Amino acid sequence: MFRPSSVLFRSGSVLFRSGSVLFRSGSVLFRSGSVLFRSGSVLFRSGSVLFRSGSVLFRSGYVLFRSGSVLFRSGYVLFRSGFVLFRSGYVLFRSGYVLFRSGYVLFRSGSVFLGRAMSFLGRATPCLGRALSCLGRATSCLGRVPSF
Protein backbone atom coordinates (compact mmCIF):
# COMPACT_ATOMS: atom_id res chain seq x y z
CA MET A 1 0.00 0.00 0.00
CA PHE A 2 1.49 3.37 -1.11
CA ARG A 3 0.46 6.99 -0.55
CA PRO A 4 2.22 9.79 -2.49
CA SER A 5 2.26 12.36 0.37
CA SER A 6 3.57 10.24 3.21
CA VAL A 7 4.51 6.92 1.56
CA LEU A 8 3.11 3.95 3.40
CA PHE A 9 4.34 0.41 2.84
CA ARG A 10 3.10 -2.62 4.74
CA SER A 11 4.27 -6.22 4.37
CA GLY A 12 3.01 -8.59 7.07
CA SER A 13 3.82 -6.84 10.34
CA VAL A 14 6.35 -4.58 8.60
CA LEU A 15 5.27 -0.98 7.96
CA PHE A 16 7.19 1.92 6.37
CA ARG A 17 6.06 5.56 6.10
CA SER A 18 8.10 8.41 4.57
CA GLY A 19 8.12 12.05 5.74
CA SER A 20 8.55 11.14 9.36
CA VAL A 21 9.79 7.65 8.47
CA LEU A 22 7.91 4.90 10.23
CA PHE A 23 9.22 1.34 10.27
CA ARG A 24 7.54 -1.43 12.20
CA SER A 25 8.53 -5.10 12.23
CA GLY A 26 6.79 -7.08 14.97
CA SER A 27 7.35 -4.94 18.04
CA VAL A 28 10.12 -2.89 16.36
CA LEU A 29 9.24 0.68 15.37
CA PHE A 30 11.39 3.51 13.96
CA ARG A 31 10.33 7.09 13.27
CA SER A 32 12.59 9.88 11.95
CA GLY A 33 12.39 13.59 12.82
CA SER A 34 12.02 12.91 16.49
CA VAL A 35 13.59 9.45 16.12
CA LEU A 36 11.44 6.77 17.61
CA PHE A 37 12.77 3.25 18.05
CA ARG A 38 10.81 0.55 19.82
CA SER A 39 11.83 -3.09 20.14
CA GLY A 40 9.79 -4.97 22.71
CA SER A 41 9.86 -2.61 25.67
CA VAL A 42 12.80 -0.56 24.28
CA LEU A 43 12.00 2.94 23.03
CA PHE A 44 14.25 5.78 21.81
CA ARG A 45 13.13 9.29 20.89
CA SER A 46 15.43 12.18 19.84
CA GLY A 47 14.93 15.88 20.62
CA SER A 48 14.22 15.30 24.26
CA VAL A 49 15.89 11.87 24.16
CA LEU A 50 13.67 9.15 25.46
CA PHE A 51 15.06 5.69 26.14
CA ARG A 52 12.99 2.95 27.69
CA SER A 53 14.11 -0.63 28.23
CA GLY A 54 11.76 -2.58 30.47
CA SER A 55 11.25 -0.20 33.36
CA VAL A 56 14.31 1.92 32.46
CA LEU A 57 13.62 5.38 31.02
CA PHE A 58 15.97 8.24 30.10
CA ARG A 59 14.94 11.70 28.89
CA SER A 60 17.34 14.57 28.10
CA GLY A 61 16.71 18.27 28.71
CA TYR A 62 15.74 17.64 32.27
CA VAL A 63 17.24 14.15 32.60
CA LEU A 64 14.78 11.50 33.58
CA PHE A 65 16.06 8.07 34.57
CA ARG A 66 13.78 5.36 35.84
CA SER A 67 14.80 1.79 36.62
CA GLY A 68 12.12 -0.18 38.44
CA SER A 69 11.14 2.19 41.21
CA VAL A 70 14.29 4.32 40.76
CA LEU A 71 13.80 7.74 39.20
CA PHE A 72 16.27 10.59 38.59
CA ARG A 73 15.40 14.04 37.25
CA SER A 74 17.90 16.89 36.73
CA GLY A 75 17.19 20.59 37.22
CA TYR A 76 15.79 19.90 40.61
CA VAL A 77 17.25 16.41 41.13
CA LEU A 78 14.70 13.76 41.86
CA PHE A 79 15.80 10.30 42.98
CA ARG A 80 13.33 7.64 43.97
CA SER A 81 14.16 4.04 44.88
CA GLY A 82 11.27 2.14 46.44
CA PHE A 83 10.17 4.47 49.21
CA VAL A 84 13.40 6.49 48.92
CA LEU A 85 13.09 9.92 47.32
CA PHE A 86 15.64 12.73 46.95
CA ARG A 87 14.92 16.18 45.56
CA SER A 88 17.45 19.03 45.29
CA GLY A 89 16.67 22.69 45.89
CA TYR A 90 14.99 21.78 49.09
CA VAL A 91 16.28 18.21 49.53
CA LEU A 92 13.64 15.62 50.07
CA PHE A 93 14.60 12.15 51.24
CA ARG A 94 11.99 9.55 52.04
CA SER A 95 12.64 5.92 52.99
CA GLY A 96 9.58 4.10 54.32
CA TYR A 97 8.33 6.45 57.03
CA VAL A 98 11.65 8.34 57.06
CA LEU A 99 11.58 11.79 55.47
CA PHE A 100 14.30 14.47 55.28
CA ARG A 101 13.89 17.99 53.92
CA SER A 102 16.63 20.64 53.78
CA GLY A 103 16.20 24.36 54.48
CA TYR A 104 14.17 23.54 57.51
CA VAL A 105 15.03 19.82 57.60
CA LEU A 106 12.21 17.48 58.34
CA PHE A 107 12.99 14.02 59.68
CA ARG A 108 10.19 11.61 60.42
CA SER A 109 10.55 7.96 61.43
CA GLY A 110 7.38 6.31 62.74
CA SER A 111 6.15 8.63 65.46
CA VAL A 112 9.55 10.38 65.81
CA PHE A 113 9.69 13.94 64.46
CA LEU A 114 12.81 16.11 64.51
CA GLY A 115 13.09 19.60 63.00
CA ARG A 116 16.84 19.97 62.57
CA ALA A 117 19.02 22.08 60.25
CA MET A 118 20.91 19.38 58.31
CA SER A 119 22.60 21.67 55.78
CA PHE A 120 25.07 18.96 54.77
CA LEU A 121 22.23 17.34 52.79
CA GLY A 122 21.83 20.58 50.87
CA ARG A 123 25.57 20.64 50.14
CA ALA A 124 25.57 16.99 49.02
CA THR A 125 22.82 17.36 46.41
CA PRO A 126 24.80 19.50 43.92
CA CYS A 127 26.98 16.42 43.43
CA LEU A 128 23.85 14.52 42.40
CA GLY A 129 22.98 17.36 40.02
CA ARG A 130 26.42 17.22 38.39
CA ALA A 131 26.25 13.44 38.11
CA LEU A 132 22.86 13.64 36.46
CA SER A 133 24.02 16.30 34.01
CA CYS A 134 26.59 13.73 32.86
CA LEU A 135 23.70 11.34 32.28
CA GLY A 136 22.01 14.08 30.29
CA ARG A 137 25.02 14.48 28.03
CA ALA A 138 25.27 10.70 27.64
CA THR A 139 21.62 10.28 26.74
CA SER A 140 21.82 13.11 24.19
CA CYS A 141 24.10 10.82 22.20
CA LEU A 142 21.14 8.48 21.80
CA GLY A 143 19.38 11.21 19.84
CA ARG A 144 22.07 11.07 17.18
CA VAL A 145 20.53 7.99 15.60
CA PRO A 146 20.86 8.23 11.78
CA SER A 147 17.67 9.41 10.13
CA PHE A 148 16.02 7.24 7.56
Coordinates of N, CA and C in Angstrom, one line a residue:
M1 N 0.9 -1.2 0.0 CA 0.0 0.0 0.0 C 0.9 1.2 0.0
F2 N 0.7 2.2 -1.0 CA 1.5 3.4 -1.1 C 0.6 4.6 -1.1
R3 N 1.1 5.7 -0.5 CA 0.5 7.0 -0.6 C 1.5 8.0 -1.0
P4 N 1.2 8.9 -2.0 CA 2.2 9.8 -2.5 C 2.7 10.8 -1.5
S5 N 1.9 11.3 -0.6 CA 2.3 12.4 0.4 C 3.2 11.8 1.4
S6 N 2.7 11.0 2.3 CA 3.6 10.2 3.2 C 3.5 8.8 2.8
V7 N 4.5 8.3 2.2 CA 4.5 6.9 1.6 C 4.4 5.9 2.6
L8 N 3.4 5.0 2.4 CA 3.1 4.0 3.4 C 3.3 2.6 2.7
F9 N 4.1 1.7 3.4 CA 4.3 0.4 2.8 C 4.1 -0.6 4.0
R10 N 3.3 -1.6 3.7 CA 3.1 -2.6 4.7 C 3.3 -4.0 4.1
S11 N 4.1 -4.8 4.8 CA 4.3 -6.2 4.4 C 4.3 -7.1 5.6
G12 N 3.2 -7.8 5.9 CA 3.0 -8.6 7.1 C 2.9 -7.6 8.2
S13 N 3.8 -7.8 9.2 CA 3.8 -6.8 10.3 C 4.8 -5.7 10.1
V14 N 5.4 -5.6 8.9 CA 6.4 -4.6 8.6 C 5.7 -3.4 8.0
L15 N 5.9 -2.2 8.5 CA 5.3 -1.0 8.0 C 6.3 0.1 7.8
F16 N 6.3 0.8 6.6 CA 7.2 1.9 6.4 C 6.3 3.1 6.0
R17 N 6.7 4.3 6.5 CA 6.1 5.6 6.1 C 7.1 6.6 5.9
S18 N 7.1 7.4 4.8 CA 8.1 8.4 4.6 C 7.6 9.7 5.1
G19 N 8.4 10.8 5.1 CA 8.1 12.1 5.7 C 8.8 12.0 7.1
S20 N 8.0 11.6 8.1 CA 8.5 11.1 9.4 C 8.5 9.6 9.2
V21 N 9.7 9.0 8.9 CA 9.8 7.6 8.5 C 9.3 6.7 9.6
L22 N 8.4 5.9 9.3 CA 7.9 4.9 10.2 C 8.2 3.5 9.7
F23 N 8.9 2.7 10.6 CA 9.2 1.3 10.3 C 8.8 0.5 11.4
R24 N 8.0 -0.5 11.2 CA 7.5 -1.4 12.2 C 7.7 -2.9 11.7
S25 N 8.4 -3.7 12.5 CA 8.5 -5.1 12.2 C 8.3 -5.8 13.5
G26 N 7.1 -6.4 13.7 CA 6.8 -7.1 15.0 C 6.6 -6.0 16.0
S27 N 7.4 -6.0 17.0 CA 7.3 -4.9 18.0 C 8.4 -3.8 17.8
V28 N 9.1 -3.9 16.7 CA 10.1 -2.9 16.4 C 9.5 -1.7 15.6
L29 N 9.8 -0.5 16.0 CA 9.2 0.7 15.4 C 10.3 1.8 15.3
F30 N 10.5 2.4 14.1 CA 11.4 3.5 14.0 C 10.6 4.7 13.4
R31 N 10.9 5.9 13.9 CA 10.3 7.1 13.3 C 11.4 8.2 13.2
S32 N 11.6 8.8 12.1 CA 12.6 9.9 11.9 C 12.0 11.2 12.3
G33 N 12.8 12.3 12.3 CA 12.4 13.6 12.8 C 12.7 13.6 14.3
S34 N 11.7 13.3 15.1 CA 12.0 12.9 16.5 C 12.1 11.4 16.4
V35 N 13.3 10.9 16.4 CA 13.6 9.5 16.1 C 12.9 8.6 17.2
L36 N 12.1 7.7 16.7 CA 11.4 6.8 17.6 C 11.9 5.3 17.3
F37 N 12.4 4.6 18.2 CA 12.8 3.2 18.1 C 12.2 2.4 19.2
R38 N 11.4 1.4 18.8 CA 10.8 0.6 19.8 C 11.1 -0.9 19.4
S39 N 11.6 -1.7 20.3 CA 11.8 -3.1 20.1 C 11.5 -3.8 21.4
G40 N 10.3 -4.4 21.5 CA 9.8 -5.0 22.7 C 9.4 -3.8 23.6
S41 N 10.1 -3.7 24.7 CA 9.9 -2.6 25.7 C 10.9 -1.5 25.5
V42 N 11.7 -1.6 24.5 CA 12.8 -0.6 24.3 C 12.3 0.6 23.4
L43 N 12.5 1.8 23.8 CA 12.0 2.9 23.0 C 13.0 4.1 23.1
F44 N 13.4 4.6 21.9 CA 14.3 5.8 21.8 C 13.5 6.9 21.2
R45 N 13.7 8.1 21.6 CA 13.1 9.3 20.9 C 14.1 10.4 21.0
S46 N 14.5 11.1 19.8 CA 15.4 12.2 19.8 C 14.7 13.5 20.1
G47 N 15.5 14.6 20.2 CA 14.9 15.9 20.6 C 15.1 15.9 22.1
S48 N 14.0 15.7 22.9 CA 14.2 15.3 24.3 C 14.4 13.8 24.2
V49 N 15.6 13.3 24.4 CA 15.9 11.9 24.2 C 15.1 11.0 25.2
L50 N 14.4 10.1 24.6 CA 13.7 9.1 25.5 C 14.2 7.7 25.2
F51 N 14.6 7.1 26.2 CA 15.1 5.7 26.1 C 14.3 4.9 27.2
R52 N 13.7 3.8 26.8 CA 13.0 3.0 27.7 C 13.4 1.5 27.4
S53 N 13.8 0.8 28.4 CA 14.1 -0.6 28.2 C 13.6 -1.3 29.5
G54 N 12.4 -2.0 29.3 CA 11.8 -2.6 30.5 C 11.2 -1.4 31.3
S55 N 11.7 -1.3 32.5 CA 11.2 -0.2 33.4 C 12.3 0.9 33.4
V56 N 13.3 0.9 32.5 CA 14.3 1.9 32.5 C 13.9 3.0 31.5
L57 N 14.0 4.3 31.9 CA 13.6 5.4 31.0 C 14.6 6.5 31.2
F58 N 15.1 7.1 30.1 CA 16.0 8.2 30.1 C 15.3 9.3 29.3
R59 N 15.4 10.6 29.7 CA 14.9 11.7 28.9 C 15.9 12.8 29.1
S60 N 16.4 13.4 28.0 CA 17.3 14.6 28.1 C 16.6 15.9 28.2
G61 N 17.3 17.0 28.4 CA 16.7 18.3 28.7 C 16.7 18.3 30.2
Y62 N 15.6 18.0 30.9 CA 15.7 17.6 32.3 C 15.8 16.1 32.2
V63 N 16.9 15.6 32.7 CA 17.2 14.2 32.6 C 16.3 13.4 33.5
L64 N 15.7 12.4 32.9 CA 14.8 11.5 33.6 C 15.3 10.1 33.4
F65 N 15.6 9.4 34.6 CA 16.1 8.1 34.6 C 15.2 7.3 35.5
R66 N 14.6 6.2 35.0 CA 13.8 5.4 35.8 C 14.2 3.9 35.6
S67 N 14.5 3.2 36.7 CA 14.8 1.8 36.6 C 14.1 1.1 37.8
G68 N 13.0 0.4 37.4 CA 12.1 -0.2 38.4 C 11.4 0.9 39.2
S69 N 11.7 1.1 40.4 CA 11.1 2.2 41.2 C 12.1 3.3 41.4
V70 N 13.3 3.3 40.6 CA 14.3 4.3 40.8 C 14.1 5.4 39.7
L71 N 14.0 6.6 40.1 CA 13.8 7.7 39.2 C 14.7 8.9 39.5
F72 N 15.4 9.4 38.5 CA 16.3 10.6 38.6 C 15.7 11.7 37.7
R73 N 15.7 12.9 38.1 CA 15.4 14.0 37.2 C 16.3 15.2 37.6
S74 N 17.0 15.8 36.5 CA 17.9 16.9 36.7 C 17.1 18.2 36.7
G75 N 17.8 19.3 37.0 CA 17.2 20.6 37.2 C 17.0 20.6 38.7
Y76 N 15.9 20.3 39.2 CA 15.8 19.9 40.6 C 15.9 18.4 40.6
V77 N 16.9 17.8 41.2 CA 17.2 16.4 41.1 C 16.2 15.6 41.9
L78 N 15.7 14.7 41.2 CA 14.7 13.8 41.9 C 15.2 12.3 41.8
F79 N 15.4 11.7 42.9 CA 15.8 10.3 43.0 C 14.8 9.5 43.8
R80 N 14.3 8.5 43.2 CA 13.3 7.6 44.0 C 13.7 6.2 43.8
S81 N 13.8 5.5 44.9 CA 14.2 4.0 44.9 C 13.3 3.4 45.9
G82 N 12.2 2.7 45.5 CA 11.3 2.1 46.4 C 10.6 3.3 47.1
F83 N 10.7 3.4 48.4 CA 10.2 4.5 49.2 C 11.2 5.6 49.4
V84 N 12.3 5.5 48.8 CA 13.4 6.5 48.9 C 13.3 7.6 47.9
L85 N 13.2 8.8 48.3 CA 13.1 9.9 47.3 C 14.0 11.1 47.7
F86 N 14.8 11.6 46.8 CA 15.6 12.7 47.0 C 15.2 13.8 46.0
R87 N 15.2 15.1 46.4 CA 14.9 16.2 45.6 C 15.8 17.3 46.0
S88 N 16.6 17.9 45.0 CA 17.5 19.0 45.3 C 16.7 20.3 45.2
G89 N 17.4 21.4 45.6 CA 16.7 22.7 45.9 C 16.4 22.6 47.4
Y90 N 15.2 22.3 47.7 CA 15.0 21.8 49.1 C 15.1 20.3 49.0
V91 N 16.0 19.6 49.7 CA 16.3 18.2 49.5 C 15.2 17.4 50.2
L92 N 14.7 16.5 49.5 CA 13.6 15.6 50.1 C 14.2 14.2 50.0
F93 N 14.2 13.5 51.2 CA 14.6 12.2 51.2 C 13.5 11.4 52.0
R94 N 13.0 10.4 51.4 CA 12.0 9.5 52.0 C 12.4 8.1 51.9
S95 N 12.4 7.4 53.0 CA 12.6 5.9 53.0 C 11.7 5.3 54.0
G96 N 10.6 4.6 53.5 CA 9.6 4.1 54.3 C 8.8 5.2 55.0
Y97 N 8.9 5.3 56.3 CA 8.3 6.4 57.0 C 9.3 7.5 57.3
V98 N 10.6 7.4 56.8 CA 11.6 8.3 57.1 C 11.6 9.4 56.0
L99 N 11.6 10.7 56.4 CA 11.6 11.8 55.5 C 12.5 12.9 55.9
F100 N 13.4 13.4 55.0 CA 14.3 14.5 55.3 C 13.9 15.6 54.3
R101 N 14.0 16.8 54.8 CA 13.9 18.0 53.9 C 14.9 19.0 54.4
S102 N 15.7 19.6 53.4 CA 16.6 20.6 53.8 C 16.0 22.0 53.8
G103 N 16.7 23.0 54.2 CA 16.2 24.4 54.5 C 15.8 24.3 55.9
Y104 N 14.5 24.1 56.2 CA 14.2 23.5 57.5 C 14.1 22.0 57.3
V105 N 15.0 21.3 57.9 CA 15.0 19.8 57.6 C 14.0 19.1 58.4
L106 N 13.3 18.3 57.7 CA 12.2 17.5 58.3 C 12.7 16.0 58.4
F107 N 12.7 15.4 59.5 CA 13.0 14.0 59.7 C 11.8 13.3 60.4
R108 N 11.3 12.3 59.8 CA 10.2 11.6 60.4 C 10.5 10.1 60.3
S109 N 10.4 9.4 61.4 CA 10.6 8.0 61.4 C 9.6 7.4 62.4
G110 N 8.5 6.8 61.9 CA 7.4 6.3 62.7 C 6.7 7.5 63.4
S111 N 6.7 7.5 64.7 CA 6.2 8.6 65.5 C 7.2 9.7 65.9
V112 N 8.5 9.5 65.4 CA 9.5 10.4 65.8 C 9.6 11.5 64.8
F113 N 9.6 12.7 65.3 CA 9.7 13.9 64.5 C 10.8 14.9 65.0
L114 N 11.7 15.2 64.1 CA 12.8 16.1 64.5 C 12.9 17.2 63.5
G115 N 12.9 18.5 63.9 CA 13.1 19.6 63.0 C 14.5 20.1 63.2
R116 N 15.4 19.6 62.4 CA 16.8 20.0 62.6 C 17.4 20.6 61.3
A117 N 18.4 21.5 61.4 CA 19.0 22.1 60.3 C 20.2 21.2 59.8
M118 N 19.9 20.3 58.8 CA 20.9 19.4 58.3 C 21.4 19.9 57.0
S119 N 22.2 21.0 57.0 CA 22.6 21.7 55.8 C 23.5 20.8 54.9
F120 N 24.2 19.8 55.5 CA 25.1 19.0 54.8 C 24.3 18.2 53.7
L121 N 23.0 17.9 53.9 CA 22.2 17.3 52.8 C 22.1 18.3 51.6
G122 N 21.9 19.6 51.9 CA 21.8 20.6 50.9 C 23.1 20.7 50.1
R123 N 24.3 20.5 50.8 CA 25.6 20.6 50.1 C 25.9 19.4 49.3
A124 N 25.3 18.3 49.7 CA 25.6 17.0 49.0 C 24.8 16.9 47.7
T125 N 23.7 17.5 47.6 CA 22.8 17.4 46.4 C 23.4 18.0 45.1
P126 N 24.2 19.1 45.2 CA 24.8 19.5 43.9 C 25.6 18.4 43.2
C127 N 26.2 17.5 44.0 CA 27.0 16.4 43.4 C 26.0 15.5 42.6
L128 N 24.8 15.3 43.2 CA 23.9 14.5 42.4 C 23.5 15.2 41.1
G129 N 23.3 16.6 41.2 CA 23.0 17.4 40.0 C 24.0 17.3 38.9
R130 N 25.3 17.3 39.4 CA 26.4 17.2 38.4 C 26.5 15.8 37.8
A131 N 26.2 14.8 38.6 CA 26.3 13.4 38.1 C 25.1 13.2 37.1
L132 N 24.0 13.8 37.4 CA 22.9 13.6 36.5 C 23.0 14.4 35.2
S133 N 23.8 15.6 35.2 CA 24.0 16.3 34.0 C 24.9 15.5 33.1
C134 N 25.8 14.7 33.7 CA 26.6 13.7 32.9 C 25.7 12.7 32.2
L135 N 24.7 12.2 32.9 CA 23.7 11.3 32.3 C 23.0 12.0 31.1
G136 N 22.7 13.3 31.3 CA 22.0 14.1 30.3 C 22.8 14.2 29.0
R137 N 24.2 14.4 29.2 CA 25.0 14.5 28.0 C 25.2 13.1 27.4
A138 N 25.2 12.0 28.2 CA 25.3 10.7 27.6 C 24.0 10.3 26.9
T139 N 22.9 10.6 27.4 CA 21.6 10.3 26.7 C 21.4 11.1 25.5
S140 N 22.0 12.3 25.4 CA 21.8 13.1 24.2 C 22.5 12.4 23.0
C141 N 23.5 11.6 23.3 CA 24.1 10.8 22.2 C 23.1 9.9 21.6
L142 N 22.2 9.4 22.3 CA 21.1 8.5 21.8 C 20.3 9.2 20.7
G143 N 20.2 10.5 20.8 CA 19.4 11.2 19.8 C 20.1 11.3 18.5
R144 N 21.3 11.0 18.4 CA 22.1 11.1 17.2 C 22.0 9.8 16.4
V145 N 20.8 9.1 16.4 CA 20.5 8.0 15.6 C 20.4 8.4 14.2
P146 N 21.0 7.8 13.2 CA 20.9 8.2 11.8 C 19.4 8.3 11.4
S147 N 19.0 9.3 10.6 CA 17.7 9.4 10.1 C 17.5 8.5 8.9
F148 N 16.3 8.2 8.6 CA 16.0 7.2 7.6 C 15.7 8.0 6.3

